Short mmCIF file of C-alpha atoms (C1' of nucleotides) in Angstrom, two decimals:
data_model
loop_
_atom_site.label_atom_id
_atom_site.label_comp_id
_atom_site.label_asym_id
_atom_site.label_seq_id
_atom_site.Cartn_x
_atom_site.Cartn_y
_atom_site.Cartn_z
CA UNK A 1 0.00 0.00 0.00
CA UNK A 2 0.68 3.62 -0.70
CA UNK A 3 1.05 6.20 1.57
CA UNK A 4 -1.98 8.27 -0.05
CA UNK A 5 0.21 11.67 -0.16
CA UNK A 6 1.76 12.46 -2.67
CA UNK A 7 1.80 16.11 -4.86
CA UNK A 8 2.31 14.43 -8.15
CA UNK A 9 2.07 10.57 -8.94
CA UNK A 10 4.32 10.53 -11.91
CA UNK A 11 6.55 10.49 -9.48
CA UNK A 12 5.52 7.17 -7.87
CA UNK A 13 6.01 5.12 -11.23
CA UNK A 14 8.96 3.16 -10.38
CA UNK A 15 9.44 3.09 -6.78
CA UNK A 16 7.84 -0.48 -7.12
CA UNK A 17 10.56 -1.94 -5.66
CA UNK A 18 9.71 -5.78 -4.04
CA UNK A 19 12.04 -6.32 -1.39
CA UNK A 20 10.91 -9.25 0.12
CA UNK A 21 13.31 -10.18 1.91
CA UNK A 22 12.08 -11.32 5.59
CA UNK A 23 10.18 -9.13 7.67
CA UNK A 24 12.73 -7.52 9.47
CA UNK A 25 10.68 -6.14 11.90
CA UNK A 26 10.55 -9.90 13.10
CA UNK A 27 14.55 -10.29 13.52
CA UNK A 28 14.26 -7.06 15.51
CA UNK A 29 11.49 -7.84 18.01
CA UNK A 30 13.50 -11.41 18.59
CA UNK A 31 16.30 -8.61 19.37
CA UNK A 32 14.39 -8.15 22.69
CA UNK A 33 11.90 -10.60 24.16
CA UNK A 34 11.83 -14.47 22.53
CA UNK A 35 8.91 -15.26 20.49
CA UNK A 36 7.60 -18.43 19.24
CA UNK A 37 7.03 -18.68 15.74
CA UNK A 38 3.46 -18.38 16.02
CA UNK A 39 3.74 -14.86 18.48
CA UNK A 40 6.39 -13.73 16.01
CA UNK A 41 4.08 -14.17 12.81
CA UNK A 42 0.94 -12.47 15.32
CA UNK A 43 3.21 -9.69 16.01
CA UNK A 44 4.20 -8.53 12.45
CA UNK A 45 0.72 -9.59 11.19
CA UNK A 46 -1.08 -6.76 13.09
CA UNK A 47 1.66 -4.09 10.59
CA UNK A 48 1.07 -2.88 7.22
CA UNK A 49 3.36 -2.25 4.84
CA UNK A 50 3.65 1.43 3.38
CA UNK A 51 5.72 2.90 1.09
CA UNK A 52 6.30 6.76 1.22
CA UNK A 53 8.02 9.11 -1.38
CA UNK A 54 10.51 11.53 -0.26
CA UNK A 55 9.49 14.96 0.83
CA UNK A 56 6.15 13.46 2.31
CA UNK A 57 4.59 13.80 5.94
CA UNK A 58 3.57 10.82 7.61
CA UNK A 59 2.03 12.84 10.31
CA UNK A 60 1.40 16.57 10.57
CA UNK A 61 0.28 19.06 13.10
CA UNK A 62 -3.37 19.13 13.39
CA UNK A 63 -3.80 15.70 12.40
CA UNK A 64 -3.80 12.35 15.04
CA UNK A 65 -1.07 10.33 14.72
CA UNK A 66 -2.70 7.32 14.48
CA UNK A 67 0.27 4.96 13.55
CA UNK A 68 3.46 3.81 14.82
CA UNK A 69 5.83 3.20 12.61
CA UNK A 70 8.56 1.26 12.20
CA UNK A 71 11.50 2.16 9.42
CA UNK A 72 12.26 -0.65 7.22
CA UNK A 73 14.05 1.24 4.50
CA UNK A 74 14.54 5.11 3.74
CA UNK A 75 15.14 7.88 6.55
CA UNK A 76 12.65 10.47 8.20
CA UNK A 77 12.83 13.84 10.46
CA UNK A 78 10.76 14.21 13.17
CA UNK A 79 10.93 18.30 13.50
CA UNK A 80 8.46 21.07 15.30
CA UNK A 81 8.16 24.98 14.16
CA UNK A 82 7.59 27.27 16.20
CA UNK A 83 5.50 30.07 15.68
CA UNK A 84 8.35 32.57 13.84
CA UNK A 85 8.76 29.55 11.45
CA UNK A 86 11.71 28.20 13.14
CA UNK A 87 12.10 24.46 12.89
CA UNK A 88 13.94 22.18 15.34
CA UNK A 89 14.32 18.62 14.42
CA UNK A 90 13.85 16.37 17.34
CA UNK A 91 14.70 12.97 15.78
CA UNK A 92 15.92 11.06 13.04
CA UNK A 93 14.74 7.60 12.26
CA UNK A 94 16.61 5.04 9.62
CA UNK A 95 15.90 1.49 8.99
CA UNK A 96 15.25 0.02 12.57
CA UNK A 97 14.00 2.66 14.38
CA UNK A 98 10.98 3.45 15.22
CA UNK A 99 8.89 6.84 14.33
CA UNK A 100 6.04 9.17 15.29
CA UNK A 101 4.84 12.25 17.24
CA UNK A 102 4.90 10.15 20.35
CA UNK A 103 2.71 12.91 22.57
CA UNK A 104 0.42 12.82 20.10
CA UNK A 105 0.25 8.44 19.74
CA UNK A 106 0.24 8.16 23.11
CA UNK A 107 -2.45 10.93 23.73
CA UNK A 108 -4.54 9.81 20.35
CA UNK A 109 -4.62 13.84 20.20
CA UNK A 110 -3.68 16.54 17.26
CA UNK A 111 0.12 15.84 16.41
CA UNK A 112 2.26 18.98 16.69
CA UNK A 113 4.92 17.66 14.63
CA UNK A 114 6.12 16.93 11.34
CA UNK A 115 7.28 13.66 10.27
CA UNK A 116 9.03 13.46 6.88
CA UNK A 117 10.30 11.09 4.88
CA UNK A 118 13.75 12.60 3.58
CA UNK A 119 14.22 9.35 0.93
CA UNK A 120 11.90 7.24 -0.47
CA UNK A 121 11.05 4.89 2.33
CA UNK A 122 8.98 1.94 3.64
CA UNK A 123 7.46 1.29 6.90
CA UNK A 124 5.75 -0.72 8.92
CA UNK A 125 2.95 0.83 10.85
CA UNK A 126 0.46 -0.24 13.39
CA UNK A 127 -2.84 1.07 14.49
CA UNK A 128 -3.00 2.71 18.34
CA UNK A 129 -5.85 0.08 18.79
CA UNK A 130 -4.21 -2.75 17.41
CA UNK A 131 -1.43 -1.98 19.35
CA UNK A 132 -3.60 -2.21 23.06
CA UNK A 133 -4.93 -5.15 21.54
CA UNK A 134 -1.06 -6.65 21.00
CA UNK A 135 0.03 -5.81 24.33
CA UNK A 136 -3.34 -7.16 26.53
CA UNK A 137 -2.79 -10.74 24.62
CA UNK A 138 0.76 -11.41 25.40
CA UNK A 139 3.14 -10.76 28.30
CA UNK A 140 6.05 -10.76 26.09
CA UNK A 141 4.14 -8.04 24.05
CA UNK A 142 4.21 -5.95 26.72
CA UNK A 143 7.12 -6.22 27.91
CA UNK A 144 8.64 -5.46 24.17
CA UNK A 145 6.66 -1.89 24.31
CA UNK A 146 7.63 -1.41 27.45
CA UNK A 147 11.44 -2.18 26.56
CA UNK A 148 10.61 0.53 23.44
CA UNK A 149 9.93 3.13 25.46
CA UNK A 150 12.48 2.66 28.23
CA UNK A 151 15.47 2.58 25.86
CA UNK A 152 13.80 5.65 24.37
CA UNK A 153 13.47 7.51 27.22
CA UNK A 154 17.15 6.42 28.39
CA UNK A 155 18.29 7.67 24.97
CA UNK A 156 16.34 11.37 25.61
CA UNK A 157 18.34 11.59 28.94
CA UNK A 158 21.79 11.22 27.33
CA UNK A 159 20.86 13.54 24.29
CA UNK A 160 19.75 16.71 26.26
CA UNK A 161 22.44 15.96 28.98
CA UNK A 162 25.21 15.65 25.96
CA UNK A 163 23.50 19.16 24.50
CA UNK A 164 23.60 20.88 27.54
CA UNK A 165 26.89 20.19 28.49
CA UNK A 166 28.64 20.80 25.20
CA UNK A 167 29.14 23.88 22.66
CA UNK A 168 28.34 23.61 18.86
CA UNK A 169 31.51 21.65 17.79
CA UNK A 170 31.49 19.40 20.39
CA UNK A 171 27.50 18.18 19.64
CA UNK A 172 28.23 18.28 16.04
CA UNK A 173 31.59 15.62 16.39
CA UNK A 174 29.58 13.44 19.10
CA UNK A 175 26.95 13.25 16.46
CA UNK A 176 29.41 12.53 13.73
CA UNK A 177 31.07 9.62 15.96
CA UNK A 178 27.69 7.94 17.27
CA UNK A 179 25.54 8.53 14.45
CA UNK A 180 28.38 8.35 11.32
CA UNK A 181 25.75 5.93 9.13
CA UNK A 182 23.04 8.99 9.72
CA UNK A 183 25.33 11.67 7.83
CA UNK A 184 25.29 11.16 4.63
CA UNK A 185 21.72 10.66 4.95
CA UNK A 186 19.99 13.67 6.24
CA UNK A 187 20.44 17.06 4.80
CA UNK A 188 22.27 19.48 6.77
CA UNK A 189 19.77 21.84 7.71
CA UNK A 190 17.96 19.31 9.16
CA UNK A 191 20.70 18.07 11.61
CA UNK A 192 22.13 21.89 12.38
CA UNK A 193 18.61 22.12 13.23
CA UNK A 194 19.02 18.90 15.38
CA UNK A 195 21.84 19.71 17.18
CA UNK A 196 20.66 23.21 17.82
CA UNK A 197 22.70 25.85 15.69
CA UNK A 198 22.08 27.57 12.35
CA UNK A 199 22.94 26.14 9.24
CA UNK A 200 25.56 28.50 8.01
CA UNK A 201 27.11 28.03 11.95
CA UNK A 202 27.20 23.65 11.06
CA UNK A 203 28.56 24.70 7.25
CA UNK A 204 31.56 26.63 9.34
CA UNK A 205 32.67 23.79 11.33
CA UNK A 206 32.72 21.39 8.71
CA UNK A 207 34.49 23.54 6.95
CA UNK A 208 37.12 24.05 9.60
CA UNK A 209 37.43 19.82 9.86
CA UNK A 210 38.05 19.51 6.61
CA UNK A 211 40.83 22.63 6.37
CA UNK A 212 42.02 20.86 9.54
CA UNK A 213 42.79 17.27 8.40
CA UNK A 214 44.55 18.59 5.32
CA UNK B 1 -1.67 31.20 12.61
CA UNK B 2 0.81 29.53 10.42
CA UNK B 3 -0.85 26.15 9.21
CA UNK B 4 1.18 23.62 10.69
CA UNK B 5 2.80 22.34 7.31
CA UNK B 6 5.99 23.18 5.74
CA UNK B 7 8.88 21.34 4.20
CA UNK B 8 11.69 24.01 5.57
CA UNK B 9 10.58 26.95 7.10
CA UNK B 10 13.74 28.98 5.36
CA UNK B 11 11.51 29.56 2.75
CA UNK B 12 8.59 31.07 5.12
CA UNK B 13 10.77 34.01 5.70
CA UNK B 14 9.26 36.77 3.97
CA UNK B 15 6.00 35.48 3.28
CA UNK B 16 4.77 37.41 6.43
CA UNK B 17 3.02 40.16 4.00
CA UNK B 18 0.54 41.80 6.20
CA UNK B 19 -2.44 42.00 4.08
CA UNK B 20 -4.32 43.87 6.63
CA UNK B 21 -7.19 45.22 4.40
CA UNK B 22 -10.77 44.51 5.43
CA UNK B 23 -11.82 41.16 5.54
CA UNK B 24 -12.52 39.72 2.51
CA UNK B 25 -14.74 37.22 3.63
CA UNK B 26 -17.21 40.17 5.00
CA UNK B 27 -17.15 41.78 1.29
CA UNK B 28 -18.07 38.42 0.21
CA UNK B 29 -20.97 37.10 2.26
CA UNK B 30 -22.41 40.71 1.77
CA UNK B 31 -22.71 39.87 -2.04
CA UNK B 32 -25.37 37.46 -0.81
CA UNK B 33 -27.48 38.20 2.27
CA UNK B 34 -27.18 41.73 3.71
CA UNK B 35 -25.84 41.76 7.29
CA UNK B 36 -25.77 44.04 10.02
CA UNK B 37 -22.43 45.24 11.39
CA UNK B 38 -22.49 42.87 14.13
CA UNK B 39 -23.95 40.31 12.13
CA UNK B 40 -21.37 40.35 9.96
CA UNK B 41 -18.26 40.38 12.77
CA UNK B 42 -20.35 37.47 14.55
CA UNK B 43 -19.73 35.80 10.65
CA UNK B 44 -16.24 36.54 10.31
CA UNK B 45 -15.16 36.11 13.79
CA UNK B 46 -16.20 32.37 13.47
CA UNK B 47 -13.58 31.88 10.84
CA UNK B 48 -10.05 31.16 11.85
CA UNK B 49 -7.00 32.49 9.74
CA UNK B 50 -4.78 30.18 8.68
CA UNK B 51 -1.50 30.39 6.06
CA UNK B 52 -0.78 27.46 3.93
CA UNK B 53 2.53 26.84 2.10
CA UNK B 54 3.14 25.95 -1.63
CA UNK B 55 2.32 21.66 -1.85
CA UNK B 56 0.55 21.74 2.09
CA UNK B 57 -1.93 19.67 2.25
CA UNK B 58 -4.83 21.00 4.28
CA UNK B 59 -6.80 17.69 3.68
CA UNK B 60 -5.94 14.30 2.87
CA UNK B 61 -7.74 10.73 2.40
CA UNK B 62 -8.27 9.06 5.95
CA UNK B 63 -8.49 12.24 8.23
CA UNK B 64 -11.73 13.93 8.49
CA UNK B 65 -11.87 17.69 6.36
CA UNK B 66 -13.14 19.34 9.82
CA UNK B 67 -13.00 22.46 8.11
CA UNK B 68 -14.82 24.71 5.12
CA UNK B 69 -12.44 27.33 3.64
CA UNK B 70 -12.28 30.64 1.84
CA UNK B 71 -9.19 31.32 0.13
CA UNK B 72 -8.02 35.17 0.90
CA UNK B 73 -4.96 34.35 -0.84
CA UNK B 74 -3.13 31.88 -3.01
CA UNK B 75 -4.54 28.71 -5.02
CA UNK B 76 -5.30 25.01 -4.58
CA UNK B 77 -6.77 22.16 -6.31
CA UNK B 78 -8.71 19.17 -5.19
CA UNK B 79 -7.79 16.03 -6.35
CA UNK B 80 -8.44 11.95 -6.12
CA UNK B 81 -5.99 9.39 -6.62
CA UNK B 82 -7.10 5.96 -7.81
CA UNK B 83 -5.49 3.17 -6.85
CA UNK B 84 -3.26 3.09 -10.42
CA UNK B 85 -1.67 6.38 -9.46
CA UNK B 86 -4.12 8.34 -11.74
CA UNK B 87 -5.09 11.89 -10.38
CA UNK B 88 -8.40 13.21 -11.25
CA UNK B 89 -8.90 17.31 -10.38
CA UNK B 90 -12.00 18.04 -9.25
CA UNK B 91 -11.24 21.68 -8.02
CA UNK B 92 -9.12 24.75 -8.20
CA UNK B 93 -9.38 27.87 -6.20
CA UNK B 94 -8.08 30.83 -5.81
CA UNK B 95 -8.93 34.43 -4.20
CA UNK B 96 -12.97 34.09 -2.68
CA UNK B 97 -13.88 30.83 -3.53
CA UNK B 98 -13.93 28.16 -0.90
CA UNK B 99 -12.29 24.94 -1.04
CA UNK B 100 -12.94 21.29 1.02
CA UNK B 101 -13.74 17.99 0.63
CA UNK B 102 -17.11 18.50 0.51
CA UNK B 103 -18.41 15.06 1.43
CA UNK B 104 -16.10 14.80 4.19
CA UNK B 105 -16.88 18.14 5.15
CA UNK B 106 -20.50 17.63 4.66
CA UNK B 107 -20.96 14.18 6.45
CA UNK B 108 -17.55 14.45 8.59
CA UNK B 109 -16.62 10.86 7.50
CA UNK B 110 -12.67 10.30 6.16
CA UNK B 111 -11.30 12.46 3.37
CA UNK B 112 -11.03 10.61 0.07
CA UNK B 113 -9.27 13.47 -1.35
CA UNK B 114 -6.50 15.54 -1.70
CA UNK B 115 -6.51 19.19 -1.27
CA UNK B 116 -3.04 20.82 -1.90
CA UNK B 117 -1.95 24.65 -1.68
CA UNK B 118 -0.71 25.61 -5.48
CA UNK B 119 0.91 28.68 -3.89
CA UNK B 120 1.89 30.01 -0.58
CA UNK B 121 -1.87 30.94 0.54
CA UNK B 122 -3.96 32.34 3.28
CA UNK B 123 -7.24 30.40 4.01
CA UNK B 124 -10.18 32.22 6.43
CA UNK B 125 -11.44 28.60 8.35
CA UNK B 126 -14.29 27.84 9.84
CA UNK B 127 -15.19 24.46 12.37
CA UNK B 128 -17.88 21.97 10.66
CA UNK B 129 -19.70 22.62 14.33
CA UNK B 130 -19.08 26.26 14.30
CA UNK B 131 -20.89 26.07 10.97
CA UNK B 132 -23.93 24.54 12.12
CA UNK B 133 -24.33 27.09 15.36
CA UNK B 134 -23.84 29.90 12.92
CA UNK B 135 -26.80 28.62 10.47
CA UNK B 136 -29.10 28.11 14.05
CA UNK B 137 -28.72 31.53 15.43
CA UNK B 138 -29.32 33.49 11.94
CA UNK B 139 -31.78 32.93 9.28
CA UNK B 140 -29.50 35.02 6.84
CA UNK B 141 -26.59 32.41 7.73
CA UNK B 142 -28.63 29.92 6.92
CA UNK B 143 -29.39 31.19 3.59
CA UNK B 144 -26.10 32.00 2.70
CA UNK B 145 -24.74 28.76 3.36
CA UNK B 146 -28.20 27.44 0.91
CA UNK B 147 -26.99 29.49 -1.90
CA UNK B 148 -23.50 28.68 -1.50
CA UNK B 149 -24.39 24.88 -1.68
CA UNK B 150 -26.81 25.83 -4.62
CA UNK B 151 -24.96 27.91 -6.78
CA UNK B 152 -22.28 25.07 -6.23
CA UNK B 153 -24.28 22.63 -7.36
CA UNK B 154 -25.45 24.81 -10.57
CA UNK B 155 -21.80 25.20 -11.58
CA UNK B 156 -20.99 21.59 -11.35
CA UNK B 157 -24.25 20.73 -13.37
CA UNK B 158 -22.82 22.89 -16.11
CA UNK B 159 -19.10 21.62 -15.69
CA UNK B 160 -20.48 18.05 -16.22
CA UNK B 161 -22.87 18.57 -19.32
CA UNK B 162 -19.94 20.71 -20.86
CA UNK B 163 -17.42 17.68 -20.54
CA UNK B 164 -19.82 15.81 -21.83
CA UNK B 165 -20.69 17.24 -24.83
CA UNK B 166 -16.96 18.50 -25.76
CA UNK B 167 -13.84 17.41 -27.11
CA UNK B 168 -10.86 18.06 -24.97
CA UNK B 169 -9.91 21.18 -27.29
CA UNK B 170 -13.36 22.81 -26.82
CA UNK B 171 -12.70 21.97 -23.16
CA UNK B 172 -9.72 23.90 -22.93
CA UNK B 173 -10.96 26.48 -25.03
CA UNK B 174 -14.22 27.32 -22.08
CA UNK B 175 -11.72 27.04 -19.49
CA UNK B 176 -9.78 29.43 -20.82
CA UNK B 177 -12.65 31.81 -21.71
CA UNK B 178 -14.01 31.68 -18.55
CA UNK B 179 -11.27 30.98 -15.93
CA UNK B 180 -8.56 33.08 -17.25
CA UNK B 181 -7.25 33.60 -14.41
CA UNK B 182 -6.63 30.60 -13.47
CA UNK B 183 -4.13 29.67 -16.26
CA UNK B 184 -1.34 31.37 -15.00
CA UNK B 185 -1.71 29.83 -11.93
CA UNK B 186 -2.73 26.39 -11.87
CA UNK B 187 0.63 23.50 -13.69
CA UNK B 188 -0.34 22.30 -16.60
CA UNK B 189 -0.28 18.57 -15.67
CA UNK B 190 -2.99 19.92 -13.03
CA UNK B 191 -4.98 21.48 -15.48
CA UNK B 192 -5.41 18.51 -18.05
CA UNK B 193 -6.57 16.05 -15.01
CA UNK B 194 -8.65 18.94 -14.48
CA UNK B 195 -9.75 18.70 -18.16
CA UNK B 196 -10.08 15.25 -18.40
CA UNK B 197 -7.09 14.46 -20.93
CA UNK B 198 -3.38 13.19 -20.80
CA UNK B 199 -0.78 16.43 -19.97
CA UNK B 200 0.74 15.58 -23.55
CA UNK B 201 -2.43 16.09 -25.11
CA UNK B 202 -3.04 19.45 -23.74
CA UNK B 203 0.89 20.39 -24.33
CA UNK B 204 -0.12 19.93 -28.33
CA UNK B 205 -3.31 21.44 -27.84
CA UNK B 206 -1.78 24.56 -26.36
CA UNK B 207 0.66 24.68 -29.21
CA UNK B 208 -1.30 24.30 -31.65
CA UNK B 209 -3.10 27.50 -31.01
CA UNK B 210 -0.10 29.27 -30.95
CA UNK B 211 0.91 27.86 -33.41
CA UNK B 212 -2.33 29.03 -35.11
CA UNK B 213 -2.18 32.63 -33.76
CA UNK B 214 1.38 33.61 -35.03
"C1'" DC C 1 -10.56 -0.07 -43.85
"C1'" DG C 2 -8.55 4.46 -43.06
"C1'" DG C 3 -9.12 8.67 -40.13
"C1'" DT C 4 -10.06 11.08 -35.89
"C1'" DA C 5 -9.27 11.80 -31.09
"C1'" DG C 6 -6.80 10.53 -27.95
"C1'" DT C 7 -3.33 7.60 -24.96
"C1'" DT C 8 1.26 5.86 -23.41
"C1'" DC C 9 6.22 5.83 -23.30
"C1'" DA C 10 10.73 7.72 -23.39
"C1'" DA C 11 13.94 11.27 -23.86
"C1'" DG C 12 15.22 15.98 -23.28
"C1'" DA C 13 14.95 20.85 -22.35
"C1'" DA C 14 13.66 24.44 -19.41
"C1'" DA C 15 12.30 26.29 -15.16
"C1'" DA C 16 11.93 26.22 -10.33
"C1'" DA C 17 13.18 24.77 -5.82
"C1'" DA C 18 16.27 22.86 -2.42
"C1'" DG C 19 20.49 22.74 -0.28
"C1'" DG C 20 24.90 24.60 0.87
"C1'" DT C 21 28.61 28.27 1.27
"C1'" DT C 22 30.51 32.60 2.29
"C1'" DG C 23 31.36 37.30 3.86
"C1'" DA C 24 29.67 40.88 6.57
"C1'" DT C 25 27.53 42.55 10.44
"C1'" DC C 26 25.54 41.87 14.93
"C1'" DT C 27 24.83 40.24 19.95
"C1'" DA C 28 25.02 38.31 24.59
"C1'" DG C 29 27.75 36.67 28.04
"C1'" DT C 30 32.32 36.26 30.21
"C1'" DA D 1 37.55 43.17 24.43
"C1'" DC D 2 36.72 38.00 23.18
"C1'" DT D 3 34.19 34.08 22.21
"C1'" DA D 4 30.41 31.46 20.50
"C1'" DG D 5 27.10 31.92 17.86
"C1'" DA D 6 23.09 34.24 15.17
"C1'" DT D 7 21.29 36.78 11.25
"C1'" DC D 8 21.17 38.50 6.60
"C1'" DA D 9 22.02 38.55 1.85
"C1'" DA D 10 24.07 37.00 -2.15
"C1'" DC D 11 25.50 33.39 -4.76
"C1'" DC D 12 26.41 28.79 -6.48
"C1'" DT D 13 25.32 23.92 -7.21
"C1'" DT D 14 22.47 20.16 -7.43
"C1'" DT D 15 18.13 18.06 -7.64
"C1'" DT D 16 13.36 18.06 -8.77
"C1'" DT D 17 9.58 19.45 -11.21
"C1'" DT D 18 7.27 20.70 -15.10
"C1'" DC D 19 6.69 20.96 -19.95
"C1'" DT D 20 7.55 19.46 -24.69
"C1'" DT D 21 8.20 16.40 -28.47
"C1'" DG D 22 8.43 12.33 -31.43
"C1'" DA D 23 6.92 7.81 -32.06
"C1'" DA D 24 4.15 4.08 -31.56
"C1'" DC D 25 -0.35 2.49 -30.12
"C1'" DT D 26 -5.74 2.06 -29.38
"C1'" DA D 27 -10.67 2.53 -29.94
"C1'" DC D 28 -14.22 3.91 -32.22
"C1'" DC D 29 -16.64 5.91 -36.17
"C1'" DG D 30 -18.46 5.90 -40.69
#
DNA sequence: CGGTAGTTCAAGAAAAAAGGTTGATCTAGT
DNA sequence: ACTAGATCAACCTTTTTTCTTGAACTACCG
């Protein structure tokens, strides 16, 4: 299935790709709590497949994010704006990570963020419902969702204590050594946005790396 | 209010024009019924401003088009997508004509269609329940909202036996006689969905008048 | 059967938008 | 006064979007 957004569908002729390949959502639950086949298949059963084009929202401001979605190929940013029109990008998500406006999932209320695709990507999403439904049959269920949100709230904790406690360069080469595979990936608005400074500030110090090394 | 969709708000910077001449909603509605002063405030102050970007969506399939709007400003165009990626236009508007999804609007079930700002734009808003206290407390609402619907339903009577009856040359031809306008503004690809032929077609079309001309 | 009205496909050209860089000027806090 | 960083404007590059064109194809009409 189709993401049903898209400003032109020219554009979707040949992103038809069929990567079947195993469900990877089902290697990375296994990651976590031990399913049986059966659980396993019940798990990734209650997903559907979507495919999004680059430059499109999964969930927007105003509407409820009703999905959460799991990244099985392609990149998003996860970004607010502010009133003045200023964005700042909260999160990135690449293949095995997870994405929405989580106040908003959680809540079932009006997102106030964007989620974009930044490549052409496919997800796996489930349904708020479907989800209650997951974790009320099975203990292990649980227990994954529950694993979900510690890590990600463990992860939050080390991010705004890293950003408090270090200038511009400093949050820009952390990001570069924990997070090399996401450079190349998102643009760098989006990630001078993420780590807090202007985009002509980032363009300096890379600039200064590179006259450095040589 | 900014509405809650943009790509990268760089490009919102200077689109903060301040437009601050009367209402043009209360010129409008005055065309039809003739309100009081306070009449007319207790109209307009039911609407809600709201500025769209270029390729914002302000409805899509799935979420419910809560809204009815009058563009003050910019363009848009409805559209449907079947499921093999064809895009039908139903809609354009620009400057005092109003734009939803009607029968989401109307019965507040899911979208099944696309409604996408052509140009940076400025929308005047107004709730689906707002609506229907508005049309209780005033006869004259009431009846504007009748001849709205009416006059609606006139033009789209004479859209559909003009289609019917007319090649897609004559079909361009009346649209250009009669909307102008709109040619400037509206892409060409969005214009032959719009028309009912392939963008190819109407590219030879459209040259072949020139051609004529010269 | 050939002609009219139109489609689809593929390749390119042209136009617009997105993304990135740079210099200059400014600012708040130490 | 310095530092870290922002803002603004101009400019360049790259990517995307939109439009055009030729060629081959289809469906119906008389």
């Amino acid at each position: 299935m189709y993401f049903p957004v898209h400003w032109n569908a020219n554009k979707l002729r040949g992103c038809e790709d069929q990567n079947m390949n195993k469900n990877p959502l089902q290697d990375y639950i296994q990651n976590f709590v031990s399913l049986t086949e059966e659980e396993a298949e019940q798990f990734v059963s209650c997903f559907e497949e979507v495919k999004v084009k680059k430059r499109q929202f999964i969930v927007q401001p105003g509407f409820t994010n009703k999905h959460r979605s799991f990244v099985v190929k392609g990149a998003f940013r996860t970004y607010a704006v502010l009133d003045d029109g200023q964005e700042h990008t909260l999160q990135f998500a690449i293949e095995n990570w997870w994405v929405s406006d989580f106040n908003s999932y959680l809540y079932q209320h009006p997102a106030t963020l964007f989620i974009v695709a930044l490549e052409d990507s496919t997800i796996l999403r489930i349904e708020y419902s479907k989800e209650q439904e997951l974790k009320e049959s099975n203990h292990k269920f649980e227990t994954f969702f529950r694993i979900m949100a510690e890590k990600g709230l463990a992860f939050e904790h080390r991010r705004i204590l890293f950003d408090l406690t270090h200038d511009a360069e400093a949050r820009y080469e952390n990001f570069l050594l924990n997070y090399a595979n996401f450079i190349q990936r998102v643009p760098q608005y989006a990630l001078a946005s993420y780590l807090g400074m202007s985009t002509e500030f980032l363009s300096r110090i890379r600039n200064k790396r590179i006259r450095k090394k040589s």
